[in-house]
């Protein structure tokens, strides 16, 4: 059994957190490869080391004073080293970083030092090998990620290594220029290591016990999701539920390696298992509910629209030419409605309306803003009758007017559109009917 374990910033924010992590790793010898993030927030209002590094480098780039900030960053690490009683000094490393900041080594280089230094501490604390991600995670000349080369470098390098720490978030080009993934990218690094060593499991340790059925800022103490498929996760993440970096899914999914989201502060919790497929029936008909607001709908009406060949294409072309992405497109016999993000649409609104008039000469166009979309997602819906009925009766009981309904052909989700001010109540009503009352 081989496991790759990734720990997020809050799991490594202080010596106390490091100790919890150490205990988790030592408890299971299968946890052989460790991917750490940079130290995150120790308390609400604290600053992540990654953000401190970005700020510090910004000052260096403008030839402003940056040593003071760099010393504060050094102090964060020193506190961890002291708290762990390690015989380790980062003085030399900070000397090199200072020189490289003066030479303007780049924003990515600066940010990457957060995980690099945390990796050095982690390796010393666990007595594992330290492997610099710059040597094994490869980016192309143009800055895009090179998956084939990375997989080869990583698997060759780790082949005979029993235990190692590989810092997350960054890699390098052939010429050693450091490149980072986007924010939260240590999740991606963990996934790449799991693929390279063909791990049995990729454990992603964070500060929540997995995915929750609904957003805890909307529903009080929502239950967590035990097992979720990659497809369900995609639907929920698309609608705003976020715990894991989106790009972390592809490498492990391809290799059939499950991801287990776990809580460093509650290691006894099983967390959420993300799998390709499962015969395990979910506890509830639905796996999760997620939603986002800030949508606008554009309804286009024209008599006999249905017999006008190419009508939809012409309308869609207007959006394409204006580079607006379409989120949903429910249609009637003589109407079609297009949902778009308000912030993208607003600026180009008049251009698009004029474009539609010109392209299809509609009888009427109606705009409605401040809409929210809610996705009710679950593999269990396919085999359960009456899910849609329950959704609409729950919303009707809560006096919520449904503006749009869209059921994906996979029967994996049903999307409803509601007014922005009814958004939270709608989610609560849905949670209640599917999870609390479970009728
Ligand atoms: N430390 C980086 C960030 O704050 C990457 C990560 O934590 O995954 O985004």
GROMACS .gro file of C-alpha atoms and ligand atoms in nm:
model
  448
    1UNK     CA    1   0.000   0.000   0.000
    2UNK     CA    2   0.138   0.339  -0.107
    3UNK     CA    3  -0.018   0.669  -0.014
    4UNK     CA    4   0.066   1.024  -0.115
    5UNK     CA    5  -0.033   1.279   0.146
    6UNK     CA    6  -0.071   1.648   0.078
    7UNK     CA    7  -0.111   1.896   0.363
    8UNK     CA    8  -0.265   2.238   0.311
    9UNK     CA    9  -0.141   2.567   0.454
   10UNK     CA   10  -0.358   2.568   0.764
   11UNK     CA   11  -0.232   2.217   0.852
   12UNK     CA   12   0.123   2.356   0.853
   13UNK     CA   13   0.076   2.705   0.988
   14UNK     CA   14   0.255   2.650   1.321
   15UNK     CA   15   0.467   2.401   1.515
   16UNK     CA   16   0.148   2.274   1.681
   17UNK     CA   17  -0.001   2.193   1.343
   18UNK     CA   18   0.325   2.031   1.227
   19UNK     CA   19   0.306   1.800   1.528
   20UNK     CA   20  -0.043   1.686   1.430
   21UNK     CA   21   0.081   1.624   1.078
   22UNK     CA   22   0.381   1.428   1.208
   23UNK     CA   23   0.153   1.207   1.411
   24UNK     CA   24  -0.075   1.140   1.114
   25UNK     CA   25   0.220   1.041   0.894
   26UNK     CA   26   0.388   0.822   1.153
   27UNK     CA   27   0.063   0.640   1.222
   28UNK     CA   28   0.059   0.476   0.881
   29UNK     CA   29   0.379   0.357   0.709
   30UNK     CA   30   0.195   0.363   0.376
   31UNK     CA   31   0.206   0.745   0.394
   32UNK     CA   32   0.541   0.753   0.216
   33UNK     CA   33   0.534   1.068   0.004
   34UNK     CA   34   0.448   1.403   0.154
   35UNK     CA   35   0.355   1.719  -0.037
   36UNK     CA   36   0.340   2.028   0.186
   37UNK     CA   37   0.194   2.372   0.117
   38UNK     CA   38   0.345   2.690   0.261
   39UNK     CA   39   0.241   2.792   0.614
   40UNK     CA   40  -0.112   2.931   0.600
   41UNK     CA   41  -0.313   3.137   0.845
   42UNK     CA   42  -0.269   3.062   1.214
   43UNK     CA   43  -0.581   3.256   1.310
   44UNK     CA   44  -0.851   3.462   1.137
   45UNK     CA   45  -0.694   3.780   1.006
   46UNK     CA   46  -0.343   3.627   0.982
   47UNK     CA   47  -0.150   3.642   0.651
   48UNK     CA   48  -0.043   3.335   0.455
   49UNK     CA   49   0.331   3.308   0.395
   50UNK     CA   50   0.262   3.292   0.019
   51UNK     CA   51   0.095   3.635   0.036
   52UNK     CA   52   0.380   3.772   0.248
   53UNK     CA   53   0.623   3.651  -0.019
   54UNK     CA   54   0.425   3.813  -0.300
   55UNK     CA   55   0.421   4.144  -0.109
   56UNK     CA   56   0.788   4.122  -0.024
   57UNK     CA   57   0.885   4.053  -0.383
   58UNK     CA   58   0.669   4.336  -0.509
   59UNK     CA   59   0.870   4.575  -0.294
   60UNK     CA   60   1.199   4.423  -0.414
   61UNK     CA   61   1.090   4.454  -0.774
   62UNK     CA   62   1.022   4.824  -0.726
   63UNK     CA   63   1.361   4.865  -0.558
   64UNK     CA   64   1.189   4.946  -0.232
   65UNK     CA   65   1.291   4.827   0.113
   66UNK     CA   66   1.203   4.454   0.144
   67UNK     CA   67   1.445   4.315   0.403
   68UNK     CA   68   1.211   4.388   0.690
   69UNK     CA   69   0.933   4.183   0.533
   70UNK     CA   70   1.172   3.902   0.449
   71UNK     CA   71   1.280   3.894   0.812
   72UNK     CA   72   0.919   3.861   0.921
   73UNK     CA   73   0.886   3.562   0.690
   74UNK     CA   74   1.206   3.415   0.831
   75UNK     CA   75   1.061   3.461   1.181
   76UNK     CA   76   0.750   3.259   1.087
   77UNK     CA   77   0.968   2.965   0.989
   78UNK     CA   78   1.199   3.008   1.286
   79UNK     CA   79   0.901   2.984   1.518
   80UNK     CA   80   0.808   2.649   1.364
   81UNK     CA   81   1.168   2.521   1.383
   82UNK     CA   82   1.196   2.624   1.749
   83UNK     CA   83   0.857   2.477   1.834
   84UNK     CA   84   0.967   2.145   1.688
   85UNK     CA   85   1.308   2.157   1.860
   86UNK     CA   86   1.485   2.102   1.532
   87UNK     CA   87   1.853   2.150   1.484
   88UNK     CA   88   1.808   2.337   1.158
   89UNK     CA   89   1.897   2.682   1.034
   90UNK     CA   90   1.747   2.855   0.732
   91UNK     CA   91   1.995   3.146   0.748
   92UNK     CA   92   2.179   3.036   0.438
   93UNK     CA   93   1.856   2.978   0.245
   94UNK     CA   94   1.731   3.326   0.336
   95UNK     CA   95   2.066   3.473   0.223
   96UNK     CA   96   2.014   3.312  -0.119
   97UNK     CA   97   1.653   3.429  -0.135
   98UNK     CA   98   1.757   3.786  -0.054
   99UNK     CA   99   2.016   3.781  -0.331
  100UNK     CA  100   1.768   3.638  -0.579
  101UNK     CA  101   1.507   3.900  -0.487
  102UNK     CA  102   1.768   4.167  -0.554
  103UNK     CA  103   1.838   4.006  -0.890
  104UNK     CA  104   1.460   4.004  -0.954
  105UNK     CA  105   1.434   3.629  -0.997
  106UNK     CA  106   1.061   3.648  -1.064
  107UNK     CA  107   0.726   3.647  -0.885
  108UNK     CA  108   0.684   3.272  -0.920
  109UNK     CA  109   1.026   3.207  -0.772
  110UNK     CA  110   0.934   3.430  -0.479
  111UNK     CA  111   0.603   3.255  -0.408
  112UNK     CA  112   0.754   2.909  -0.446
  113UNK     CA  113   0.992   2.968  -0.154
  114UNK     CA  114   0.694   2.924   0.079
  115UNK     CA  115   0.656   2.553   0.002
  116UNK     CA  116   1.029   2.503  -0.061
  117UNK     CA  117   1.126   2.611   0.291
  118UNK     CA  118   0.834   2.431   0.450
  119UNK     CA  119   0.945   2.118   0.265
  120UNK     CA  120   1.295   2.147   0.412
  121UNK     CA  121   1.152   2.174   0.764
  122UNK     CA  122   0.909   1.889   0.706
  123UNK     CA  123   1.182   1.659   0.572
  124UNK     CA  124   1.404   1.735   0.872
  125UNK     CA  125   1.115   1.680   1.113
  126UNK     CA  126   1.012   1.346   0.962
  127UNK     CA  127   1.362   1.236   0.865
  128UNK     CA  128   1.245   1.187   0.506
  129UNK     CA  129   1.441   1.271   0.188
  130UNK     CA  130   1.387   1.624   0.053
  131UNK     CA  131   1.330   1.648  -0.321
  132UNK     CA  132   1.316   1.995  -0.472
  133UNK     CA  133   1.009   2.017  -0.697
  134UNK     CA  134   1.215   2.226  -0.943
  135UNK     CA  135   1.399   1.906  -1.035
  136UNK     CA  136   1.096   1.687  -1.094
  137UNK     CA  137   0.800   1.904  -1.199
  138UNK     CA  138   0.860   2.037  -1.547
  139UNK     CA  139   0.714   2.334  -1.731
  140UNK     CA  140   0.763   2.411  -2.100
  141UNK     CA  141   0.946   2.711  -2.236
  142UNK     CA  142   0.614   2.897  -2.282
  143UNK     CA  143   0.518   2.839  -1.918
  144UNK     CA  144   0.262   2.563  -1.982
  145UNK     CA  145   0.284   2.244  -1.779
  146UNK     CA  146   0.462   1.943  -1.931
  147UNK     CA  147   0.278   1.637  -1.797
  148UNK     CA  148   0.476   1.367  -1.978
  149UNK     CA  149   0.816   1.495  -1.880
  150UNK     CA  150   0.702   1.550  -1.522
  151UNK     CA  151   0.568   1.200  -1.491
  152UNK     CA  152   0.893   1.054  -1.621
  153UNK     CA  153   1.114   1.269  -1.397
  154UNK     CA  154   0.902   1.209  -1.089
  155UNK     CA  155   0.865   0.835  -1.130
  156UNK     CA  156   1.235   0.787  -1.207
  157UNK     CA  157   1.339   0.998  -0.911
  158UNK     CA  158   1.103   0.832  -0.663
  159UNK     CA  159   1.153   0.477  -0.785
  160UNK     CA  160   1.396   0.373  -0.512
  161UNK     CA  161   1.306   0.633  -0.253
  162UNK     CA  162   1.127   0.492   0.047
  163UNK     CA  163   1.008   0.822   0.199
  164UNK     CA  164   1.024   1.173   0.059
  165UNK     CA  165   0.895   1.527   0.096
  166UNK     CA  166   0.827   1.706  -0.234
  167UNK     CA  167   0.711   2.067  -0.188
  168UNK     CA  168   0.387   2.159  -0.363
  169UNK     CA  169   0.284   2.448  -0.588
  170UNK     CA  170   0.589   2.484  -0.816
  171UNK     CA  171   0.822   2.327  -1.066
  172UNK     CA  172   1.070   2.467  -1.317
  173UNK     CA  173   1.148   2.500  -1.683
  174UNK     CA  174   1.440   2.315  -1.839
  175UNK     CA  175   1.663   2.620  -1.773
  176UNK     CA  176   1.568   2.608  -1.399
  177UNK     CA  177   1.337   2.911  -1.406
  178UNK     CA  178   1.080   2.846  -1.135
  179UNK     CA  179   0.712   2.839  -1.239
  180UNK     CA  180   0.413   2.797  -1.006
  181UNK     CA  181   0.069   2.656  -1.067
  182UNK     CA  182  -0.223   2.887  -0.993
  183UNK     CA  183  -0.316   2.954  -0.628
  184UNK     CA  184  -0.395   2.642  -0.431
  185UNK     CA  185  -0.173   2.449  -0.671
  186UNK     CA  186  -0.015   2.217  -0.413
  187UNK     CA  187  -0.325   2.002  -0.468
  188UNK     CA  188  -0.206   1.957  -0.825
  189UNK     CA  189   0.148   1.867  -0.716
  190UNK     CA  190   0.007   1.600  -0.482
  191UNK     CA  191  -0.195   1.454  -0.763
  192UNK     CA  192   0.109   1.441  -0.991
  193UNK     CA  193   0.316   1.261  -0.730
  194UNK     CA  194   0.031   1.013  -0.673
  195UNK     CA  195   0.020   0.939  -1.045
  196UNK     CA  196   0.397   0.901  -1.073
  197UNK     CA  197   0.426   0.648  -0.791
  198UNK     CA  198   0.093   0.481  -0.883
  199UNK     CA  199  -0.031   0.539  -0.532
  200UNK     CA  200  -0.325   0.342  -0.397
  201UNK     CA  201  -0.466   0.658  -0.245
  202UNK     CA  202  -0.407   1.033  -0.259
  203UNK     CA  203  -0.490   1.182   0.079
  204UNK     CA  204  -0.549   1.554   0.075
  205UNK     CA  205  -0.540   1.688   0.433
  206UNK     CA  206  -0.705   2.022   0.502
  207UNK     CA  207  -0.906   2.191   0.777
  208UNK     CA  208  -1.252   2.052   0.698
  209UNK     CA  209  -1.378   1.695   0.719
  210UNK     CA  210  -1.438   1.667   0.345
  211UNK     CA  211  -1.707   1.811   0.126
  212UNK     CA  212  -2.028   1.918   0.286
  213UNK     CA  213  -2.369   1.858   0.132
  214UNK     CA  214  -2.436   2.231   0.133
  215UNK     CA  215  -2.249   2.553   0.203
  216UNK     CA  216  -2.213   2.592   0.583
  217UNK     CA  217  -2.251   2.969   0.546
  218UNK     CA  218  -2.606   2.902   0.428
  219UNK     CA  219  -2.710   2.579   0.600
  220UNK     CA  220  -2.633   2.526   0.968
  221UNK     CA  221  -2.404   2.229   1.035
  222UNK     CA  222  -2.456   2.052   0.704
  223UNK     CA  223  -2.370   1.684   0.690
  224UNK     CA  224  -2.059   1.580   0.503
  225UNK     CA  225  -2.041   1.376   0.185
  226UNK     CA  226  -1.891   1.031   0.237
  227UNK     CA  227  -1.834   0.930  -0.125
  228UNK     CA  228  -1.858   1.141  -0.436
  229UNK     CA  229  -1.775   1.061  -0.797
  230UNK     CA  230  -1.548   1.280  -1.007
  231UNK     CA  231  -1.843   1.374  -1.226
  232UNK     CA  232  -2.054   1.484  -0.931
  233UNK     CA  233  -1.762   1.680  -0.794
  234UNK     CA  234  -1.721   1.858  -1.125
  235UNK     CA  235  -2.087   1.961  -1.122
  236UNK     CA  236  -2.064   2.090  -0.766
  237UNK     CA  237  -1.732   2.270  -0.813
  238UNK     CA  238  -1.862   2.435  -1.125
  239UNK     CA  239  -2.140   2.576  -0.914
  240UNK     CA  240  -1.905   2.719  -0.659
  241UNK     CA  241  -1.828   2.445  -0.405
  242UNK     CA  242  -1.451   2.453  -0.359
  243UNK     CA  243  -1.213   2.250  -0.148
  244UNK     CA  244  -0.981   2.113  -0.411
  245UNK     CA  245  -0.799   2.276  -0.704
  246UNK     CA  246  -0.980   2.173  -1.024
  247UNK     CA  247  -0.663   2.063  -1.203
  248UNK     CA  248  -0.585   1.819  -0.925
  249UNK     CA  249  -0.849   1.583  -1.051
  250UNK     CA  250  -0.721   1.494  -1.399
  251UNK     CA  251  -0.391   1.316  -1.318
  252UNK     CA  252  -0.533   1.080  -1.057
  253UNK     CA  253  -0.865   1.028  -1.228
  254UNK     CA  254  -0.684   0.904  -1.537
  255UNK     CA  255  -0.504   0.644  -1.326
  256UNK     CA  256  -0.806   0.541  -1.118
  257UNK     CA  257  -0.651   0.666  -0.793
  258UNK     CA  258  -0.912   0.782  -0.539
  259UNK     CA  259  -0.867   1.106  -0.348
  260UNK     CA  260  -0.954   1.120   0.019
  261UNK     CA  261  -1.016   1.466   0.165
  262UNK     CA  262  -0.926   1.453   0.538
  263UNK     CA  263  -0.916   1.693   0.831
  264UNK     CA  264  -0.582   1.742   1.010
  265UNK     CA  265  -0.769   1.877   1.311
  266UNK     CA  266  -1.007   1.580   1.325
  267UNK     CA  267  -0.811   1.283   1.192
  268UNK     CA  268  -1.070   1.040   1.328
  269UNK     CA  269  -1.320   1.166   1.066
  270UNK     CA  270  -1.328   0.961   0.748
  271UNK     CA  271  -1.363   1.267   0.526
  272UNK     CA  272  -1.481   1.245   0.167
  273UNK     CA  273  -1.368   0.982  -0.079
  274UNK     CA  274  -1.362   1.094  -0.442
  275UNK     CA  275  -1.384   0.802  -0.685
  276UNK     CA  276  -1.437   0.735  -1.054
  277UNK     CA  277  -1.735   0.507  -0.993
  278UNK     CA  278  -1.893   0.332  -0.701
  279UNK     CA  279  -2.171   0.087  -0.633
  280UNK     CA  280  -2.218   0.244  -0.292
  281UNK     CA  281  -2.554   0.408  -0.285
  282UNK     CA  282  -2.540   0.754  -0.135
  283UNK     CA  283  -2.715   0.793   0.198
  284UNK     CA  284  -2.950   1.050   0.054
  285UNK     CA  285  -3.096   1.078  -0.295
  286UNK     CA  286  -2.875   1.373  -0.354
  287UNK     CA  287  -2.501   1.400  -0.305
  288UNK     CA  288  -2.479   1.776  -0.275
  289UNK     CA  289  -2.634   2.114  -0.340
  290UNK     CA  290  -2.436   2.411  -0.465
  291UNK     CA  291  -2.523   2.742  -0.618
  292UNK     CA  292  -2.390   3.071  -0.738
  293UNK     CA  293  -2.556   3.401  -0.806
  294UNK     CA  294  -2.477   3.686  -1.037
  295UNK     CA  295  -2.647   3.560  -1.353
  296UNK     CA  296  -2.848   3.742  -1.617
  297UNK     CA  297  -3.102   3.576  -1.845
  298UNK     CA  298  -3.174   3.696  -2.198
  299UNK     CA  299  -3.500   3.563  -2.335
  300UNK     CA  300  -3.550   3.591  -2.708
  301UNK     CA  301  -3.900   3.550  -2.852
  302UNK     CA  302  -3.999   3.508  -3.211
  303UNK     CA  303  -4.312   3.352  -3.359
  304UNK     CA  304  -4.237   3.030  -3.548
  305UNK     CA  305  -3.882   3.029  -3.417
  306UNK     CA  306  -3.879   2.651  -3.403
  307UNK     CA  307  -3.907   2.614  -3.779
  308UNK     CA  308  -3.639   2.869  -3.858
  309UNK     CA  309  -3.332   2.659  -3.927
  310UNK     CA  310  -3.009   2.803  -3.785
  311UNK     CA  311  -3.187   3.039  -3.543
  312UNK     CA  312  -2.998   2.918  -3.234
  313UNK     CA  313  -2.668   2.915  -3.415
  314UNK     CA  314  -2.706   3.276  -3.521
  315UNK     CA  315  -2.790   3.386  -3.167
  316UNK     CA  316  -2.502   3.188  -3.019
  317UNK     CA  317  -2.266   3.335  -3.272
  318UNK     CA  318  -2.339   3.682  -3.138
  319UNK     CA  319  -2.224   3.567  -2.793
  320UNK     CA  320  -1.922   3.395  -2.938
  321UNK     CA  321  -1.816   3.702  -3.131
  322UNK     CA  322  -1.840   3.903  -2.811
  323UNK     CA  323  -1.643   3.638  -2.625
  324UNK     CA  324  -1.915   3.569  -2.372
  325UNK     CA  325  -1.944   3.222  -2.230
  326UNK     CA  326  -2.295   3.077  -2.209
  327UNK     CA  327  -2.386   2.893  -1.892
  328UNK     CA  328  -2.730   2.750  -1.969
  329UNK     CA  329  -2.977   2.759  -2.252
  330UNK     CA  330  -3.329   2.638  -2.177
  331UNK     CA  331  -3.571   2.680  -2.468
  332UNK     CA  332  -3.942   2.679  -2.552
  333UNK     CA  333  -4.121   2.652  -2.886
  334UNK     CA  334  -4.093   3.017  -2.973
  335UNK     CA  335  -3.846   3.129  -2.709
  336UNK     CA  336  -3.491   3.062  -2.613
  337UNK     CA  337  -3.326   3.185  -2.297
  338UNK     CA  338  -2.958   3.229  -2.243
  339UNK     CA  339  -2.795   3.249  -1.901
  340UNK     CA  340  -2.467   3.434  -1.873
  341UNK     CA  341  -2.253   3.575  -1.593
  342UNK     CA  342  -2.360   3.930  -1.518
  343UNK     CA  343  -2.008   4.063  -1.470
  344UNK     CA  344  -1.903   3.940  -1.815
  345UNK     CA  345  -2.222   4.045  -1.991
  346UNK     CA  346  -2.282   4.393  -1.847
  347UNK     CA  347  -2.007   4.568  -2.038
  348UNK     CA  348  -2.106   4.430  -2.376
  349UNK     CA  349  -2.482   4.428  -2.318
  350UNK     CA  350  -2.588   4.680  -2.584
  351UNK     CA  351  -2.352   4.536  -2.842
  352UNK     CA  352  -2.498   4.191  -2.789
  353UNK     CA  353  -2.862   4.304  -2.798
  354UNK     CA  354  -2.798   4.494  -3.122
  355UNK     CA  355  -2.620   4.187  -3.257
  356UNK     CA  356  -2.919   3.961  -3.179
  357UNK     CA  357  -3.160   4.207  -3.345
  358UNK     CA  358  -2.946   4.210  -3.652
  359UNK     CA  359  -2.889   3.835  -3.662
  360UNK     CA  360  -3.244   3.701  -3.609
  361UNK     CA  361  -3.488   3.996  -3.601
  362UNK     CA  362  -3.674   3.877  -3.287
  363UNK     CA  363  -4.025   3.993  -3.183
  364UNK     CA  364  -3.910   4.065  -2.831
  365UNK     CA  365  -3.603   4.041  -2.605
  366UNK     CA  366  -3.634   4.040  -2.229
  367UNK     CA  367  -3.355   4.074  -1.977
  368UNK     CA  368  -3.366   3.967  -1.618
  369UNK     CA  369  -3.076   4.025  -1.383
  370UNK     CA  370  -2.988   3.918  -1.029
  371UNK     CA  371  -3.057   3.554  -1.083
  372UNK     CA  372  -2.899   3.263  -0.903
  373UNK     CA  373  -2.853   2.907  -1.022
  374UNK     CA  374  -2.868   2.612  -0.787
  375UNK     CA  375  -2.753   2.264  -0.881
  376UNK     CA  376  -2.896   1.963  -0.702
  377UNK     CA  377  -2.644   1.690  -0.782
  378UNK     CA  378  -2.655   1.316  -0.719
  379UNK     CA  379  -2.585   0.986  -0.890
  380UNK     CA  380  -2.874   0.851  -0.685
  381UNK     CA  381  -3.123   1.060  -0.881
  382UNK     CA  382  -3.113   0.829  -1.180
  383UNK     CA  383  -3.267   0.543  -0.988
  384UNK     CA  384  -3.509   0.745  -0.779
  385UNK     CA  385  -3.846   0.857  -0.900
  386UNK     CA  386  -3.989   1.191  -0.807
  387UNK     CA  387  -3.671   1.387  -0.739
  388UNK     CA  388  -3.781   1.678  -0.957
  389UNK     CA  389  -4.123   1.669  -0.789
  390UNK     CA  390  -3.963   1.696  -0.447
  391UNK     CA  391  -3.743   1.984  -0.555
  392UNK     CA  392  -4.035   2.186  -0.683
  393UNK     CA  393  -4.269   2.112  -0.397
  394UNK     CA  394  -3.996   2.209  -0.148
  395UNK     CA  395  -3.943   2.537  -0.331
  396UNK     CA  396  -4.316   2.599  -0.362
  397UNK     CA  397  -4.364   2.543   0.010
  398UNK     CA  398  -4.092   2.795   0.078
  399UNK     CA  399  -4.276   3.040  -0.153
  400UNK     CA  400  -3.992   3.048  -0.399
  401UNK     CA  401  -4.061   3.118  -0.762
  402UNK     CA  402  -3.863   2.895  -0.998
  403UNK     CA  403  -3.739   3.091  -1.297
  404UNK     CA  404  -3.568   2.814  -1.488
  405UNK     CA  405  -3.529   2.437  -1.481
  406UNK     CA  406  -3.260   2.241  -1.654
  407UNK     CA  407  -3.206   1.869  -1.611
  408UNK     CA  408  -2.882   1.741  -1.759
  409UNK     CA  409  -2.929   1.436  -1.981
  410UNK     CA  410  -2.699   1.239  -1.753
  411UNK     CA  411  -2.967   1.269  -1.484
  412UNK     CA  412  -2.685   1.362  -1.252
  413UNK     CA  413  -2.814   1.706  -1.176
  414UNK     CA  414  -3.112   1.933  -1.187
  415UNK     CA  415  -3.046   2.304  -1.209
  416UNK     CA  416  -3.299   2.560  -1.099
  417UNK     CA  417  -3.282   2.934  -1.144
  418UNK     CA  418  -3.423   3.158  -0.871
  419UNK     CA  419  -3.411   3.526  -0.785
  420UNK     CA  420  -3.099   3.640  -0.601
  421UNK     CA  421  -3.288   3.734  -0.284
  422UNK     CA  422  -3.444   3.386  -0.265
  423UNK     CA  423  -3.118   3.203  -0.324
  424UNK     CA  424  -3.029   3.112   0.035
  425UNK     CA  425  -3.381   3.016   0.131
  426UNK     CA  426  -3.402   2.792  -0.172
  427UNK     CA  427  -3.085   2.606  -0.070
  428UNK     CA  428  -3.214   2.567   0.285
  429UNK     CA  429  -3.548   2.433   0.159
  430UNK     CA  430  -3.373   2.179  -0.063
  431UNK     CA  431  -3.140   2.067   0.214
  432UNK     CA  432  -3.433   2.022   0.443
  433UNK     CA  433  -3.636   1.806   0.209
  434UNK     CA  434  -3.351   1.581   0.095
  435UNK     CA  435  -3.138   1.555   0.406
  436UNK     CA  436  -3.333   1.648   0.716
  437UNK     CA  437  -3.672   1.500   0.640
  438UNK     CA  438  -3.551   1.241   0.389
  439UNK     CA  439  -3.900   1.156   0.272
  440LIG     N1  440   0.070   2.826  -0.102
  440LIG     C1  441   0.001   2.841  -0.227
  440LIG     C2  442  -0.122   2.927  -0.209
  440LIG     O1  443  -0.141   2.987  -0.106
  440LIG     C3  444  -0.033   2.709  -0.289
  440LIG     C4  445  -0.110   2.613  -0.204
  440LIG     O2  446  -0.124   2.633  -0.083
  440LIG     O3  447  -0.161   2.515  -0.257
  440LIG     O4  448  -0.199   2.939  -0.301
   0.00000   0.00000   0.00000
